Coordinates of N, CA and C in Angstrom, one line a residue:
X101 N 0.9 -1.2 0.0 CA 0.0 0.0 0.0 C 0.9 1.2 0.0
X102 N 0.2 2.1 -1.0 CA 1.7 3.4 -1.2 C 1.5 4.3 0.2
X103 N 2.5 5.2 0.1 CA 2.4 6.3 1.4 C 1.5 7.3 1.0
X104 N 0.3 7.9 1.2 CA -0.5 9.1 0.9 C 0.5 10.3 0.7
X105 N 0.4 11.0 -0.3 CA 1.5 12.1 -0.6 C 1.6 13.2 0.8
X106 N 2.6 13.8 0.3 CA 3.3 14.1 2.2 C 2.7 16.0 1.6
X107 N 2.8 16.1 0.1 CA 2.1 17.5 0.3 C 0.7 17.5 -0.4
X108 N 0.0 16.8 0.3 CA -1.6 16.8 -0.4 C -2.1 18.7 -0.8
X109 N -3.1 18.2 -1.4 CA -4.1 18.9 -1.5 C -4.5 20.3 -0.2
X110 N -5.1 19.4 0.3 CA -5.5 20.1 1.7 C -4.5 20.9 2.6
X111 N -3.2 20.0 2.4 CA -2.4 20.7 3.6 C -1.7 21.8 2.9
X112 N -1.8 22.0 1.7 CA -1.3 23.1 0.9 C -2.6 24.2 0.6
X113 N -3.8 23.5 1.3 CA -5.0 24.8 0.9 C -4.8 25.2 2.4
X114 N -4.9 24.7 3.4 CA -4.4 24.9 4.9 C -3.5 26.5 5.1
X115 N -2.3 25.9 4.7 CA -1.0 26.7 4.5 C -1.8 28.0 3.3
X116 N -2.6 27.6 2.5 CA -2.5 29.0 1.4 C -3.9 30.1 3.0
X117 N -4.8 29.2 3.8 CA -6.0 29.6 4.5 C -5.0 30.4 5.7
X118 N -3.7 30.0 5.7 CA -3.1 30.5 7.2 C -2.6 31.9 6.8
X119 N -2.5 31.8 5.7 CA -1.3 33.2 5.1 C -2.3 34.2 4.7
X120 N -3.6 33.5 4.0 CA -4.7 34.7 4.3 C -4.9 35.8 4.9
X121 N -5.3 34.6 6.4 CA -5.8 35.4 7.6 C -4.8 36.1 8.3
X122 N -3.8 36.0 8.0 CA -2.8 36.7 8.5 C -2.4 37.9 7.6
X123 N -2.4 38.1 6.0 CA -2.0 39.1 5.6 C -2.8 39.4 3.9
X124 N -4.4 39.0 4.7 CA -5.0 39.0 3.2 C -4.6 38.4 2.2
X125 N -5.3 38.6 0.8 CA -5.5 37.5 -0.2 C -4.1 37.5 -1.1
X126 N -3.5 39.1 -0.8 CA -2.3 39.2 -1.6 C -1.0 38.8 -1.1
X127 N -1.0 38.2 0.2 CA -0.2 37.1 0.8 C -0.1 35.7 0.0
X128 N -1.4 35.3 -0.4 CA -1.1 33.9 -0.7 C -0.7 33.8 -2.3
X129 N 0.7 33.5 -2.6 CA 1.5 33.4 -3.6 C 1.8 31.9 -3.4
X130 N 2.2 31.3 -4.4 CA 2.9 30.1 -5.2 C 4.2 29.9 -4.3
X131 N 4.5 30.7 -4.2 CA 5.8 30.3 -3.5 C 5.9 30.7 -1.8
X132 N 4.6 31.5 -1.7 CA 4.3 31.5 0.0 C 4.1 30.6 0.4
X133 N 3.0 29.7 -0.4 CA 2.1 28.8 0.1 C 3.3 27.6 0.2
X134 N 4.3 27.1 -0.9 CA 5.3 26.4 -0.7 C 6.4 26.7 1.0
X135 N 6.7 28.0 1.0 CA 7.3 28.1 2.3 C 6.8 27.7 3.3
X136 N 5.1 28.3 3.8 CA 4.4 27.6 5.0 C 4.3 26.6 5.1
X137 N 4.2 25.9 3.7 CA 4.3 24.4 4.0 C 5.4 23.2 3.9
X138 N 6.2 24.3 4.0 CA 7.8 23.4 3.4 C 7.4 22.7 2.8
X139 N 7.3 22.4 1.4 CA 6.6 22.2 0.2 C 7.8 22.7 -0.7
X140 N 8.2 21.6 -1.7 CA 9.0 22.1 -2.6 C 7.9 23.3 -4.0
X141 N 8.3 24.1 -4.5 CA 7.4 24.7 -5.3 C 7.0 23.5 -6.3
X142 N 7.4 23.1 -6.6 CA 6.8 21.7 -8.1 C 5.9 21.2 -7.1
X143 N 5.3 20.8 -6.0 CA 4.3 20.5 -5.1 C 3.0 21.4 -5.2
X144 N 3.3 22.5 -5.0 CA 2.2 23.4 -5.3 C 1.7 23.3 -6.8
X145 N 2.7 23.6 -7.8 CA 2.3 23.6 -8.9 C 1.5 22.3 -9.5
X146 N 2.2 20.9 -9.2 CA 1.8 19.6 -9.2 C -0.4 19.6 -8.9
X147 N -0.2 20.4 -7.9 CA -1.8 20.3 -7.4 C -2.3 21.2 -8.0
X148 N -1.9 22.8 -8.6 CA -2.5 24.1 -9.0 C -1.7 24.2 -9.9
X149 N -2.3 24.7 -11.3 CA -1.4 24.9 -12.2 C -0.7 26.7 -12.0
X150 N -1.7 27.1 -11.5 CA -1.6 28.6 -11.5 C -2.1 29.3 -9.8
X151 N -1.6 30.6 -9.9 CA -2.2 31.3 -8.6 C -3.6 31.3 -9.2
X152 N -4.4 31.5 -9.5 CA -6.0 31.8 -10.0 C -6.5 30.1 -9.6
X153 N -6.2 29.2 -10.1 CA -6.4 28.0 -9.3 C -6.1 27.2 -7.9
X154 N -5.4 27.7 -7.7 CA -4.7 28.1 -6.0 C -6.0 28.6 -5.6
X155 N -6.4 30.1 -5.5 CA -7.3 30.7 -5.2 C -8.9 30.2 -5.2
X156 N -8.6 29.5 -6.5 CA -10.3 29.1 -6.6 C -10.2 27.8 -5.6
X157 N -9.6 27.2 -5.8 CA -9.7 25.6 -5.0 C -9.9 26.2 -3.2
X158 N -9.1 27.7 -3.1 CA -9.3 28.0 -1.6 C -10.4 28.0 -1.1
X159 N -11.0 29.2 -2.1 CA -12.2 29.8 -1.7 C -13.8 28.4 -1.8
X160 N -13.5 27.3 -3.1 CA -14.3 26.5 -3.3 C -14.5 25.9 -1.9
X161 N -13.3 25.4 -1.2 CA -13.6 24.3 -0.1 C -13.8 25.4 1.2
X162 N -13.4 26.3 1.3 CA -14.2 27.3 2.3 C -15.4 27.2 2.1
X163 N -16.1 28.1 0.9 CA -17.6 28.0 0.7 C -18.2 26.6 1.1
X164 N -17.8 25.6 0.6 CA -18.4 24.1 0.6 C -18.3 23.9 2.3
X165 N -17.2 24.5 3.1 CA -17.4 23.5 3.9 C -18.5 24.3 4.8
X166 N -18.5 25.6 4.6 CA -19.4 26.6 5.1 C -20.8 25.8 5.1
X167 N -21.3 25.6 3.5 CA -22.5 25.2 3.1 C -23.0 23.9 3.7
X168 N -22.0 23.2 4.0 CA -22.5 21.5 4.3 C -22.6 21.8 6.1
X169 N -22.6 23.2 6.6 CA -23.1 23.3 8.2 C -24.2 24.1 8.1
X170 N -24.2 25.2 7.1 CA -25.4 25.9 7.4 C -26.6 25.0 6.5
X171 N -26.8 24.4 5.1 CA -28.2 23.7 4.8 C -28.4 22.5 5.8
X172 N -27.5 22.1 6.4 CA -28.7 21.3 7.0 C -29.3 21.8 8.4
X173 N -28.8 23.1 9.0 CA -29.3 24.0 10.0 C -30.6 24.2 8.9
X174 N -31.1 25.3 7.8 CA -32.1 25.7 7.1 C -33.2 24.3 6.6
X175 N -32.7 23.5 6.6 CA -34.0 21.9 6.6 C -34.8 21.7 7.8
X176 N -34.0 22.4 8.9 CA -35.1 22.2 10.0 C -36.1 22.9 10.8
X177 N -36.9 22.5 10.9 CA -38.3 22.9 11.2 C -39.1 24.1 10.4
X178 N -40.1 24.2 11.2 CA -40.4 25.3 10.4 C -39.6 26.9 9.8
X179 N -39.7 27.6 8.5 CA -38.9 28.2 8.1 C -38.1 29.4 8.8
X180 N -39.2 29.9 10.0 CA -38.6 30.7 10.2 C -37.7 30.2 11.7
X181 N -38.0 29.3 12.1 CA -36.8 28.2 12.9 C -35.8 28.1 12.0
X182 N -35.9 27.9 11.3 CA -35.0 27.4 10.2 C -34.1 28.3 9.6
X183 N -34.6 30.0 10.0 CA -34.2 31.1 9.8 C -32.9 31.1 10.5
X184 N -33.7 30.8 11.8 CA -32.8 31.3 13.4 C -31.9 30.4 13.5
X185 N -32.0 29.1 13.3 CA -31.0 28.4 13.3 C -29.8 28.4 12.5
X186 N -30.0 28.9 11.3 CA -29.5 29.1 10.0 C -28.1 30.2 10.5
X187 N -28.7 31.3 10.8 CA -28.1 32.4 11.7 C -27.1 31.6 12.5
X188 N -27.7 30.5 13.4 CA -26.9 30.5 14.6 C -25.4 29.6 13.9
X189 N -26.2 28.9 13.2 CA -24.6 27.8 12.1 C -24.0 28.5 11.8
X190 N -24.0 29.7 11.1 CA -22.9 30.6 10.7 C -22.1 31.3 11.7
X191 N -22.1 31.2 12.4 CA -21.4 31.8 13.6 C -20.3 31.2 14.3
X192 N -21.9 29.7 14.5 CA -20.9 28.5 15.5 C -19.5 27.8 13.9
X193 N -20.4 28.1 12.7 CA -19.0 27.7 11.8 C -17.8 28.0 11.6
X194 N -17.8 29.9 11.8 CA -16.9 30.4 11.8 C -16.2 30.8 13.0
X195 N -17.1 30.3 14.1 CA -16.3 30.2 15.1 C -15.1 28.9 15.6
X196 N -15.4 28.1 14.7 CA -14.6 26.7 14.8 C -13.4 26.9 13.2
X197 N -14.0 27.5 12.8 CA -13.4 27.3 11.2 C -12.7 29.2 10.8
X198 N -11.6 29.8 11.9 CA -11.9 31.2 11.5 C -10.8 31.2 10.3
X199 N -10.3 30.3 9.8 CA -9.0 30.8 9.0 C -10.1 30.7 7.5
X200 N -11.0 29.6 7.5 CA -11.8 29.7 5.9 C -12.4 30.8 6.9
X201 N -13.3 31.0 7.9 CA -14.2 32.4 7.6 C -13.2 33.5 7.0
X202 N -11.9 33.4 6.9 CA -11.3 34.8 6.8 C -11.1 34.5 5.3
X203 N -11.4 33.6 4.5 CA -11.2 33.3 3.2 C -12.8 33.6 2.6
X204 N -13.7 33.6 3.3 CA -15.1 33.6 2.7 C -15.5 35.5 3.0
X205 N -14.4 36.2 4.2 CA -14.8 37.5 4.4 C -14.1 38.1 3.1
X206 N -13.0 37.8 2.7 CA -12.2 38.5 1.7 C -13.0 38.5 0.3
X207 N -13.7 37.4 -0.1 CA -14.7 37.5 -0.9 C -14.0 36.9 -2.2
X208 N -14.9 36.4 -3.3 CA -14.3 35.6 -4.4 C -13.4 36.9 -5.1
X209 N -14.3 38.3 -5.2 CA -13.2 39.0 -6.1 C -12.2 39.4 -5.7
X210 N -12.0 39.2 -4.7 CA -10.7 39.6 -4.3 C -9.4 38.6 -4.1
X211 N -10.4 37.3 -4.5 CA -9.6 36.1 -4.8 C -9.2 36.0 -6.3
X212 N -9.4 37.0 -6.8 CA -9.0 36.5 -8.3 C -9.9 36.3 -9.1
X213 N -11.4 36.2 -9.2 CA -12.3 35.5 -9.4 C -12.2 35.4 -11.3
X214 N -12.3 36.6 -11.6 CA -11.8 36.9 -13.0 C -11.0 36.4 -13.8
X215 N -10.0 35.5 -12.9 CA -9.3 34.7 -13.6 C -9.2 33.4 -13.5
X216 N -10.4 33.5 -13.1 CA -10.8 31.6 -12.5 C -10.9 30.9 -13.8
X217 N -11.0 29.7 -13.7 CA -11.5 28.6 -14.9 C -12.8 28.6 -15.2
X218 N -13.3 28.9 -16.5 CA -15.0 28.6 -16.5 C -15.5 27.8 -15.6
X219 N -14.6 26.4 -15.5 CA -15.5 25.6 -15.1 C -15.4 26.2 -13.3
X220 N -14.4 26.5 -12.7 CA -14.4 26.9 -11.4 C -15.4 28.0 -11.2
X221 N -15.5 28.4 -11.8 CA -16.5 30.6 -11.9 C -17.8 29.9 -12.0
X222 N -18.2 28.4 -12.6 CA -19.8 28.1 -12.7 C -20.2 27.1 -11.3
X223 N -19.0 26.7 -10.6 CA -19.1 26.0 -9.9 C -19.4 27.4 -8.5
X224 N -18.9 28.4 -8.5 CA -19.1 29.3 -7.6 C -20.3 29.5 -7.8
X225 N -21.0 30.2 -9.0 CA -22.1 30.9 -9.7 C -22.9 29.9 -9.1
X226 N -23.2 28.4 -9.0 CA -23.8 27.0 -8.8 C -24.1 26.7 -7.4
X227 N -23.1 27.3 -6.4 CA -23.0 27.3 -5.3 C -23.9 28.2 -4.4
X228 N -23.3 29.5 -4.8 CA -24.1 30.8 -4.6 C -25.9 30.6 -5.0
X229 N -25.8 29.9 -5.5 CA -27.6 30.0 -6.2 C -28.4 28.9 -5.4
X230 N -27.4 28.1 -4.8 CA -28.2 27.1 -4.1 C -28.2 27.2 -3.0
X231 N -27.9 28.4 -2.4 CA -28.0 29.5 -1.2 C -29.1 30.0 -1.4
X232 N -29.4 31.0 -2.3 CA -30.5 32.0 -2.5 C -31.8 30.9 -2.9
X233 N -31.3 29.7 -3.5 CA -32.8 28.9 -3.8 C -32.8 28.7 -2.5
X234 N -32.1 28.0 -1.4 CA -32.5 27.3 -0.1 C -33.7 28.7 0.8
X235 N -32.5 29.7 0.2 CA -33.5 31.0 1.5 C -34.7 30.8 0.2
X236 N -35.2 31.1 -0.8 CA -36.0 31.6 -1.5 C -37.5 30.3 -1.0
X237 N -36.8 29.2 -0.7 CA -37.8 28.2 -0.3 C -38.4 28.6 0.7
X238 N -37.2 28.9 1.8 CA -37.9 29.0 3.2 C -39.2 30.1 3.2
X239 N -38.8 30.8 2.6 CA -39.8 32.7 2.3 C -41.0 31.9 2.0
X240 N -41.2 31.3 0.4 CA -41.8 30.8 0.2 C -43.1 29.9 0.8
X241 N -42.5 28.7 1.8 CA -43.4 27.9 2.6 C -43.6 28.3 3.6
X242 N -43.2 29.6 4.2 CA -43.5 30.5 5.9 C -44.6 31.2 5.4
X243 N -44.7 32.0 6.9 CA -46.5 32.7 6.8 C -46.0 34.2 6.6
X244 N -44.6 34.2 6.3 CA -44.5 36.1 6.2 C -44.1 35.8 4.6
X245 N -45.6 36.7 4.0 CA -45.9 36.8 2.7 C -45.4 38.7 1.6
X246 N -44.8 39.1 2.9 CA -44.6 40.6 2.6 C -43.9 40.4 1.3
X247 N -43.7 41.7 0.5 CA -42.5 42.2 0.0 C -41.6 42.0 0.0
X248 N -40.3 41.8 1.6 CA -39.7 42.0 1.9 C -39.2 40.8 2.9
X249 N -40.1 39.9 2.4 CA -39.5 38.8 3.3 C -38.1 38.1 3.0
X250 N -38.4 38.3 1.4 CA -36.5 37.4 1.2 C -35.3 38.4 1.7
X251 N -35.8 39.2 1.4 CA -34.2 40.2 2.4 C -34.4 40.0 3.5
X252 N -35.0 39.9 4.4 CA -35.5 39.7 5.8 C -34.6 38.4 5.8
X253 N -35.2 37.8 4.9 CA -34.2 35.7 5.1 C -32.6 35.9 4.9
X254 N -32.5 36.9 3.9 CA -31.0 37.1 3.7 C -29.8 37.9 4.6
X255 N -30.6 38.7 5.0 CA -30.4 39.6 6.4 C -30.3 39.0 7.4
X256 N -31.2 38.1 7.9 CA -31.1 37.4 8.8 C -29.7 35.9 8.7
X257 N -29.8 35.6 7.6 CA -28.9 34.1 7.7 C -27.2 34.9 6.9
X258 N -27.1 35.8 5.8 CA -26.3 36.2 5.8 C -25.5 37.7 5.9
X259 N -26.4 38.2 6.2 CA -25.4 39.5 6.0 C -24.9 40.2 7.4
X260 N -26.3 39.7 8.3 CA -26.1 39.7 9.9 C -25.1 38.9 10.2
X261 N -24.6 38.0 9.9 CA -23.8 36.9 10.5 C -22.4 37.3 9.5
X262 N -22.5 37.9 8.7 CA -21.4 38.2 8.1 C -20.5 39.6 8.6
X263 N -21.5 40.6 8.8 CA -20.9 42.0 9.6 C -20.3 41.4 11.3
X264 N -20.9 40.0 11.7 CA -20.2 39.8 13.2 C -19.4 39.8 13.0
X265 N -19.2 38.4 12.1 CA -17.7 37.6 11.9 C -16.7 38.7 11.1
X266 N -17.1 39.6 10.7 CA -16.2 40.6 9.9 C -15.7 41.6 11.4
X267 N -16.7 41.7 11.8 CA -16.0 42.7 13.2 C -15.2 42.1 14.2
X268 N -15.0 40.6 14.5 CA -14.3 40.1 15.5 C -12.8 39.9 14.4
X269 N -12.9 39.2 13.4 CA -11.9 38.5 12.5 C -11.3 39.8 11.7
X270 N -11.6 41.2 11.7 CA -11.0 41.8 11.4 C -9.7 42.1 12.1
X271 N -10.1 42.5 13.0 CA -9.4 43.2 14.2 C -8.5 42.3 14.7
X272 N -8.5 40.8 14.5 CA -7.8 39.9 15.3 C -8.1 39.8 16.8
X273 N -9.9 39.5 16.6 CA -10.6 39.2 17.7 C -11.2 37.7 17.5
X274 N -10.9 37.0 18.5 CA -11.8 35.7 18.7 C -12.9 35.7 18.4
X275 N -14.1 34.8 17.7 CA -15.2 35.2 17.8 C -15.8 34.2 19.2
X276 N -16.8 35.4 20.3 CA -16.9 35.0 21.4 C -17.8 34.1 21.2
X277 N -17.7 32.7 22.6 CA -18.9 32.0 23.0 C -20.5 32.0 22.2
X278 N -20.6 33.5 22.9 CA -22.1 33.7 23.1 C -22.4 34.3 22.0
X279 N -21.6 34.8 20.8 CA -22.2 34.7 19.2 C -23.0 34.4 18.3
X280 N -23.0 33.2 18.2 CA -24.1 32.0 18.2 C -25.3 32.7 18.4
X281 N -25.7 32.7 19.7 CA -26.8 33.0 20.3 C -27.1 34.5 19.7
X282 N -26.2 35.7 20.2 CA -26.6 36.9 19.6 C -27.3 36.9 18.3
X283 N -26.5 35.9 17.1 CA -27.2 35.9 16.1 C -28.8 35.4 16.0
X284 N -28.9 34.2 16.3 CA -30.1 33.6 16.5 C -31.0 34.8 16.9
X285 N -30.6 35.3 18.2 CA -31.9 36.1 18.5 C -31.8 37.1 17.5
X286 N -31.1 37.7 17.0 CA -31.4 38.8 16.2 C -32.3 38.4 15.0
X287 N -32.1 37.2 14.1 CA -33.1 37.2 13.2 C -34.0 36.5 13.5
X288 N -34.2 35.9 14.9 CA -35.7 36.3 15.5 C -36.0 37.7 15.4
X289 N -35.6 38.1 16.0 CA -36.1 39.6 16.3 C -36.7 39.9 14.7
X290 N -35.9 39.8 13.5 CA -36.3 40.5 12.4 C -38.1 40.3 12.4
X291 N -38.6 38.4 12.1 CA -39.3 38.3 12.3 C -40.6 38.6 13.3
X292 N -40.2 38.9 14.8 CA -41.0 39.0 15.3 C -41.8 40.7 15.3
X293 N -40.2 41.0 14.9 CA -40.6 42.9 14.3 C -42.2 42.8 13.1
X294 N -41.7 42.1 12.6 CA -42.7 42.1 11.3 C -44.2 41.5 12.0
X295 N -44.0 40.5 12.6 CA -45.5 39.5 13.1 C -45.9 41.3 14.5
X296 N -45.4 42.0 15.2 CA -46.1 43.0 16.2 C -46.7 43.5 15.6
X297 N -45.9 44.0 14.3 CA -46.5 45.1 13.0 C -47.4 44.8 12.6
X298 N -47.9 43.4 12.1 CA -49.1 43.1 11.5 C -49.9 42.8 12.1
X299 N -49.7 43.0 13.4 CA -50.8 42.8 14.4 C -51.4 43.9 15.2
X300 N -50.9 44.8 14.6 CA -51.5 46.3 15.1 C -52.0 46.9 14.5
X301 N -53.5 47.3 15.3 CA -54.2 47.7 14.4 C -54.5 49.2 13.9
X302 N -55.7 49.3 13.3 CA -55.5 50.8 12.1 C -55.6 52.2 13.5
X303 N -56.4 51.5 14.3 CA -56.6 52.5 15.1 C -54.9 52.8 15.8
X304 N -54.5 52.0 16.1 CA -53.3 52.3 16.5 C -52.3 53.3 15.9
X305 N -52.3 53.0 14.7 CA -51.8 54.0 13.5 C -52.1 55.1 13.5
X306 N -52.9 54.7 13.5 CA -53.9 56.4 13.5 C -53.7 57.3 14.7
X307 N -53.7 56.7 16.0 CA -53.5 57.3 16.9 C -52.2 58.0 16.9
X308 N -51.0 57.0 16.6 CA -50.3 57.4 16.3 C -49.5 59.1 15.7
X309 N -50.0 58.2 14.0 CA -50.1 59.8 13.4 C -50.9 60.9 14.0
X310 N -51.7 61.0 15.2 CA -52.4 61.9 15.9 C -51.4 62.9 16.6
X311 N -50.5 62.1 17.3 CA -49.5 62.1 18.1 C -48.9 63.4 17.9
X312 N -48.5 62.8 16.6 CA -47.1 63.4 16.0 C -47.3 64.8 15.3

């Protein structure tokens, strides 16, 4: 039985995820990624032909591993549980996984994206959409029928969970404990903002504008 190669795959996406978070995307070079991993450069190259494939293979398995914690959080229960829970995976993910969160805050364009491989740019394009189908379902089969419920879904599962993890991982802050939870309740809150609202009535309004 052969020896599994001593510079795989992974431990050279590892080494490109460490040099990231330590000095952004214009850190991770062909021959960086070879140093942190004492890795002869023909090793890197052997697995990536190019920095643009370097990059994409980073950002792919960040995104994926992202995706395979937060859909099965959004399958459960009802949608707008499904909201909150959603919220709360993204947090607890990047709170165990901060070197890809710092590969998923930098964002694809700033990974190169432009010079990805068709086939890599459709696999992103592929990825990304089966995000927005998952929230587009949840909106869909819940009782909030508004306007504005898919931003409400998106708000809640990504963009709130994305400004945390950008303000702890910026700065070269831990993301704390109780994270998690902040998030969850916040995109509760979104929802329950919306259910008070529809439940108050004209007169109330009215009085309101009296008020004022």
């Amino acid at each position: 039985m052969g020896r599994p190669p001593r510079h795989d795959a992974d431990r050279l996406l590892d080494a490109a995820a460490e040099l990231l978070a330590g000095g952004g995307p214009a850190a991770v070079t062909m021959s960086g990624v070879a140093r942190a991993a004492g890795a002869p450069s023909g090793s890197v190259y052997h697995r990536f032909p190019d920095r643009p494939a370097l990059l994409a293979a980073l950002w792919s398995r960040a995104l994926r591993g992202f995706h395979d914690e937060l859909f099965p959080a959004l399958s459960l229960g009802e949608p707008q549980e499904a909201i909150r829970r959603g919220a709360r995976a993204s947090l607890e993910w990047a709170r165990r996984n901060s070197r890809e969160a710092h590969v998923l805050l930098a964002g694809a364009k700033e990974l190169d994206e432009q010079n990805w491989s068709a086939q890599a740019r459709r696999a992103n394009a592929r990825d990304n959409a089966a995000l927005h189908n998952a929230l587009r379902s949840l909106v869909e089969n819940g009782d909030d029928t508004s306007p504005e419920a898919a931003d409400r879904a998106l708000l809640a599962v990504v963009d709130l969970p994305y400004a945390m993890v950008k303000r702890y991982l910026s700065t070269g802050r831990q993301i704390p404990d109780y994270a998690p939870e902040l998030a969850e309740r916040a995109a509760a809150a979104l929802f329950a903002t919306r259910r008070s609202r529809t439940t108050d009535t004209p007169a109330t309004y009215h009085s309101n504008e009296t008020a004022q």
